[in-house]
PDB file of C-alpha atoms in Angstrom:
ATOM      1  CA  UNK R  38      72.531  64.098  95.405  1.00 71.00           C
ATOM      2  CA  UNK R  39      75.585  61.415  96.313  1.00 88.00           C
ATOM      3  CA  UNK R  40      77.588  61.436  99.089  1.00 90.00           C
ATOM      4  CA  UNK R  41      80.374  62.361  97.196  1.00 90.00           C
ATOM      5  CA  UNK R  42      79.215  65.303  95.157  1.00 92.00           C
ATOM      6  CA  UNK R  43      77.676  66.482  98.870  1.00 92.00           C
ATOM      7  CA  UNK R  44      81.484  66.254 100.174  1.00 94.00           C
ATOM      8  CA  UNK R  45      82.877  67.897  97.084  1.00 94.00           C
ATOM      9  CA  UNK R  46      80.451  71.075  97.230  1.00 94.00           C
ATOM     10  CA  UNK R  47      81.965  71.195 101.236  1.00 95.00           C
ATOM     11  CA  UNK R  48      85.412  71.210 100.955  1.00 95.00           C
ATOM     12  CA  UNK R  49      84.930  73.819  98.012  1.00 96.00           C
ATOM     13  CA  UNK R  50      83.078  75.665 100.469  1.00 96.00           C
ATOM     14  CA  UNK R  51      85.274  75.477 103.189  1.00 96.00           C
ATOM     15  CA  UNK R  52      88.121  76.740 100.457  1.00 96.00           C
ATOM     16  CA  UNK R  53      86.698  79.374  99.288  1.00 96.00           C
ATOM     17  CA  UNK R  54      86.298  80.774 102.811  1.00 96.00           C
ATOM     18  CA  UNK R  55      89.201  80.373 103.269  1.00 95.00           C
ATOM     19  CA  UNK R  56      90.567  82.383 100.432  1.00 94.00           C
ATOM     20  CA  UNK R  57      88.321  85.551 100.987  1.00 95.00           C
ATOM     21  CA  UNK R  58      89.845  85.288 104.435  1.00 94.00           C
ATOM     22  CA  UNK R  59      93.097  85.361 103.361  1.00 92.00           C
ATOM     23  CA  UNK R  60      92.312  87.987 100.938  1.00 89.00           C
ATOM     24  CA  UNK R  61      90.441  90.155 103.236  1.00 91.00           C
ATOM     25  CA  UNK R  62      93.915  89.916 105.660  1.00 89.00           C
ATOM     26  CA  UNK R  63      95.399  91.598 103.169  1.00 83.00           C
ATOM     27  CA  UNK R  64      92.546  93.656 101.907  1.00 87.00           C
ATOM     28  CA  UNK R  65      92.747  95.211 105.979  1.00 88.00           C
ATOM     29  CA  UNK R  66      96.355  95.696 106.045  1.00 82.00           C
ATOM     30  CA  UNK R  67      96.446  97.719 103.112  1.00 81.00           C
ATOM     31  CA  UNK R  68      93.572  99.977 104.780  1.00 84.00           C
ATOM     32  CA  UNK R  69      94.665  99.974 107.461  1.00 81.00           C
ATOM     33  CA  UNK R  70      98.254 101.803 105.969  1.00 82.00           C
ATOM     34  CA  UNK R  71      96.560 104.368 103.775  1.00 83.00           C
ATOM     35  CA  UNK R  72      94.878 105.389 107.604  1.00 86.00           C
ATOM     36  CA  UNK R  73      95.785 108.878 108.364  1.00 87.00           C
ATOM     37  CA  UNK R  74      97.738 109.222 111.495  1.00 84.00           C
ATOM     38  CA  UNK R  75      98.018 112.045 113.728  1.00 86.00           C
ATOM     39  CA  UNK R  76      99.934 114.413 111.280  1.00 85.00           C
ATOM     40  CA  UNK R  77      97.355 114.297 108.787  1.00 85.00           C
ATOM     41  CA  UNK R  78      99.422 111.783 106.580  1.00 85.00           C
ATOM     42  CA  UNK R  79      99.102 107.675 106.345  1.00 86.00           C
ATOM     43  CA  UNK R  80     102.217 105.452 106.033  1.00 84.00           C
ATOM     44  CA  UNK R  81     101.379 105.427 101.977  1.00 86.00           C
ATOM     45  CA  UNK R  82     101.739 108.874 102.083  1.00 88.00           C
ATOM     46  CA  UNK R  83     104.665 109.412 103.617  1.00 89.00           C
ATOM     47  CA  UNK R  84     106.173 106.404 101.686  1.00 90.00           C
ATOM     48  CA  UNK R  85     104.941 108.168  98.337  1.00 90.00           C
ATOM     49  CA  UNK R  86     106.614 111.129  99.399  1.00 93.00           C
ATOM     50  CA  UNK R  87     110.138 109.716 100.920  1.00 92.00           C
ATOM     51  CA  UNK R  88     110.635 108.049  97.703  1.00 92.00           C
ATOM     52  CA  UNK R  89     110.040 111.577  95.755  1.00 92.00           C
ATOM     53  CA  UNK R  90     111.984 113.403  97.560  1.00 92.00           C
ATOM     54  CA  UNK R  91     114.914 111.113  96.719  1.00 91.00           C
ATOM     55  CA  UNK R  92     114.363 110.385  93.495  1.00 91.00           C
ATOM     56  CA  UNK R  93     117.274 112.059  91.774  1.00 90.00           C
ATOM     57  CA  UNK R  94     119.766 110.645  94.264  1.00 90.00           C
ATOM     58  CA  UNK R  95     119.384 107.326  93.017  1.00 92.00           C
ATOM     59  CA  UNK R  96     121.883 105.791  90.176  1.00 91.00           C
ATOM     60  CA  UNK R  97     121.501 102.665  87.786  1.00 92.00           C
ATOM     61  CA  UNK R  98     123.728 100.876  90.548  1.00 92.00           C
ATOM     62  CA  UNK R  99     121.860 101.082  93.348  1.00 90.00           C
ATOM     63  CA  UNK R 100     118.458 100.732  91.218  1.00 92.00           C
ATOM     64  CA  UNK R 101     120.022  96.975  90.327  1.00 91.00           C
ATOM     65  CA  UNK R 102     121.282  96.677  93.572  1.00 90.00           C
ATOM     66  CA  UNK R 103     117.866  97.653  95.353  1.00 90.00           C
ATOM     67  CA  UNK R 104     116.210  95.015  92.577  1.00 91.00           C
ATOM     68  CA  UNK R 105     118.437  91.927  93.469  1.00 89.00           C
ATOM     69  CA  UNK R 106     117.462  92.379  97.379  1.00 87.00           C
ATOM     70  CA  UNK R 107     113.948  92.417  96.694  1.00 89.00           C
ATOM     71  CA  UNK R 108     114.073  89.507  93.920  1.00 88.00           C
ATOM     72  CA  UNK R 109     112.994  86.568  96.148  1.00 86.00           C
ATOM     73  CA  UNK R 110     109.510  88.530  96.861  1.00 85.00           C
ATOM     74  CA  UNK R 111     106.946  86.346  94.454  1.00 86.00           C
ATOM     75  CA  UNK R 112     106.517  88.528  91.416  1.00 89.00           C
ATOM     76  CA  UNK R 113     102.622  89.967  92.343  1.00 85.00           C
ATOM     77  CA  UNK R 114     104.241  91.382  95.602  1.00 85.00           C
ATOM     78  CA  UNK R 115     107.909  92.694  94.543  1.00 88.00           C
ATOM     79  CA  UNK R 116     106.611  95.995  93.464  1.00 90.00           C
ATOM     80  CA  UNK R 117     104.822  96.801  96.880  1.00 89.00           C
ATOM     81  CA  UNK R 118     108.225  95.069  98.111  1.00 89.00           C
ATOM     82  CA  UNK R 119     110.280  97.397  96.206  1.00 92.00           C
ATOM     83  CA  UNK R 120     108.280 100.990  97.401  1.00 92.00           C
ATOM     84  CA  UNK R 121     107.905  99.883 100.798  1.00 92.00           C
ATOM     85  CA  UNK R 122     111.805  99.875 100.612  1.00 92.00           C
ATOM     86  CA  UNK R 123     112.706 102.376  99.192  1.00 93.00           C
ATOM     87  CA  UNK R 124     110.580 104.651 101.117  1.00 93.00           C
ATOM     88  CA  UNK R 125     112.550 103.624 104.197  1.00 93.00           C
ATOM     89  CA  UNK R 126     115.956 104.102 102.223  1.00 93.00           C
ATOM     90  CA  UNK R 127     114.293 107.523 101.230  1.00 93.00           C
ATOM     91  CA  UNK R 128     113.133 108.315 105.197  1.00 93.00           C
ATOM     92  CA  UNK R 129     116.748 107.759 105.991  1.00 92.00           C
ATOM     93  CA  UNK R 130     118.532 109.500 103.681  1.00 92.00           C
ATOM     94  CA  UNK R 131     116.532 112.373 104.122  1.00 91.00           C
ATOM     95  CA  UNK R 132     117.123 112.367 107.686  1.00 92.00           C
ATOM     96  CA  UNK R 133     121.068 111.902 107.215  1.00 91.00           C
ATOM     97  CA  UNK R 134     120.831 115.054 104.225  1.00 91.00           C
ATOM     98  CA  UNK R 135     122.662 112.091 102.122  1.00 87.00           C
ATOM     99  CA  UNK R 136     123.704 113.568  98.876  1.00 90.00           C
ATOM    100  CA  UNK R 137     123.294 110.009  96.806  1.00 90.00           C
ATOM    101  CA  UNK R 138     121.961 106.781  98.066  1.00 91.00           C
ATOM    102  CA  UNK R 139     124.687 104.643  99.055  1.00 89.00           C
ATOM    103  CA  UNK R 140     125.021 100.470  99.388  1.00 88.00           C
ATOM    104  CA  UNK R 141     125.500 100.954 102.916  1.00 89.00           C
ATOM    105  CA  UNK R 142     122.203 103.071 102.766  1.00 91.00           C
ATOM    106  CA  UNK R 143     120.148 100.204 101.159  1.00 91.00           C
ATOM    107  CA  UNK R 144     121.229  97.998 103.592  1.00 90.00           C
ATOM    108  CA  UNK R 145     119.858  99.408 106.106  1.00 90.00           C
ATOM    109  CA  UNK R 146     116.576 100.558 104.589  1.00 90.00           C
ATOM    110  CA  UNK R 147     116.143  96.983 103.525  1.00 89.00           C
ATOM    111  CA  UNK R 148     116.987  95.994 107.338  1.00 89.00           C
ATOM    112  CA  UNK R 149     114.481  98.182 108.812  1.00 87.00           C
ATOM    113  CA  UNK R 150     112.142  98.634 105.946  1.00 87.00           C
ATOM    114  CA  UNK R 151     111.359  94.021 106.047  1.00 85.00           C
ATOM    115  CA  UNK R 152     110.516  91.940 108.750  1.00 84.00           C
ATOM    116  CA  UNK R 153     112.879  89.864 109.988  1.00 85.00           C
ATOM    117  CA  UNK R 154     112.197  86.346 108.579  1.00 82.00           C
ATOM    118  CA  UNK R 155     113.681  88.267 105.402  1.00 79.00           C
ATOM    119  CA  UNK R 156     116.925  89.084 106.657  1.00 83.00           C
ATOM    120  CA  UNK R 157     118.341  85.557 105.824  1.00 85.00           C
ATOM    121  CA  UNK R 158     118.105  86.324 102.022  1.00 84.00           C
ATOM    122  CA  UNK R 159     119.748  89.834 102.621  1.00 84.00           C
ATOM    123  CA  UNK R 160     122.559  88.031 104.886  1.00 86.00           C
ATOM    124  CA  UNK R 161     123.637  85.208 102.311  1.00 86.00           C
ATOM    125  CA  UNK R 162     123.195  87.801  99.560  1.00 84.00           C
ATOM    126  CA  UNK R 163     125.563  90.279 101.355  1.00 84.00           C
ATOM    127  CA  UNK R 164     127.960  87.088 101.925  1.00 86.00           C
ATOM    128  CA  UNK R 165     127.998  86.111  98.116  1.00 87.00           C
ATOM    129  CA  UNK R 166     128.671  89.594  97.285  1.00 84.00           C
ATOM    130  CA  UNK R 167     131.601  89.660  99.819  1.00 86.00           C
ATOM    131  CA  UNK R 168     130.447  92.737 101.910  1.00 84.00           C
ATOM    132  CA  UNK R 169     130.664  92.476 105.518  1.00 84.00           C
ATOM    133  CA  UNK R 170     127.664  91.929 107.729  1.00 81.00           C
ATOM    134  CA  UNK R 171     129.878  93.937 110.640  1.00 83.00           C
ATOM    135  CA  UNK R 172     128.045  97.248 110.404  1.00 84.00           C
ATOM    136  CA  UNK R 173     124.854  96.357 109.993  1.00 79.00           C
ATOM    137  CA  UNK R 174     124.988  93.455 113.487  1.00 82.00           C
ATOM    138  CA  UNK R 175     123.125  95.982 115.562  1.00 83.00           C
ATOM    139  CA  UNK R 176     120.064  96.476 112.767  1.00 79.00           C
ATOM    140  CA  UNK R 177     119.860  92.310 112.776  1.00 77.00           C
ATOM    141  CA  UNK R 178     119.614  91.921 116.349  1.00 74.00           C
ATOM    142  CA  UNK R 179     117.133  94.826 116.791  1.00 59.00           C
TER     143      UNK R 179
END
């Protein structure tokens, strides 16, 4: 066998390792959510049913407007993107008794619902569309 065929079959090696290690981060996390907690439910759960209980307060507006936040998320990931979301838009508008889901709303569920290396999209975004960042300081800085 030659030296280089040798080194070939070890960096693939090495790759590969590293790609079921990458997967298996991911693989974890998403157990790790659908865990049930103390109350019997996991995080999935809940999500699942924060985002049926608001189903019917959502219009074609804030559907599009929900969809242009989450567009930067690489297509194989938006629609986890999208539920993890709205769940926290649900949680919150449940817990306010909102009667329709508001901009102001998805906002802050986006704020809350991301980490924060993904507020920089949502801030130029908001900028471009001309709404003001003023309410929502005290979500950024959290």
């Amino acid at each position: 066998m030659s030296l280089g065929f040798s080194l070939f079959i070890m960096a693939w090696m090495f790759i590969l390792v590293g790609l079921f290690a990458i997967g298996g981060y991911f693989m974890f996390r998403k157990f790790l959510k659908s865990m049930p907690k103390n109350d019997g439910k996991s995080d999935l759960d809940w999500q699942d049913y924060y985002i049926d209980q608001t189903r019917h307060l959502w219009n074609e507006e804030t559907l599009a407007f929900l969809n242009e936040l989450v567009e930067p998320v690489p297509q194989l990931f938006r629609d986890v993107a999208r539920r993890t979301i709205a769940g926290k838009i649900g949680q919150l508008a449940l817990e306010e008794k909102a009667s329709t889901i508001t901009t102001e709303l998805i906002i802050r569920g986006y704020i809350l619902g991301t980490p924060k290396r993904d507020h920089k999209f949502l801030i130029t975004h908001l900028k471009s569309k001309e709404i003001s960042l003023t309410p929502y300081e005290k979500y950024l800085k959290a």
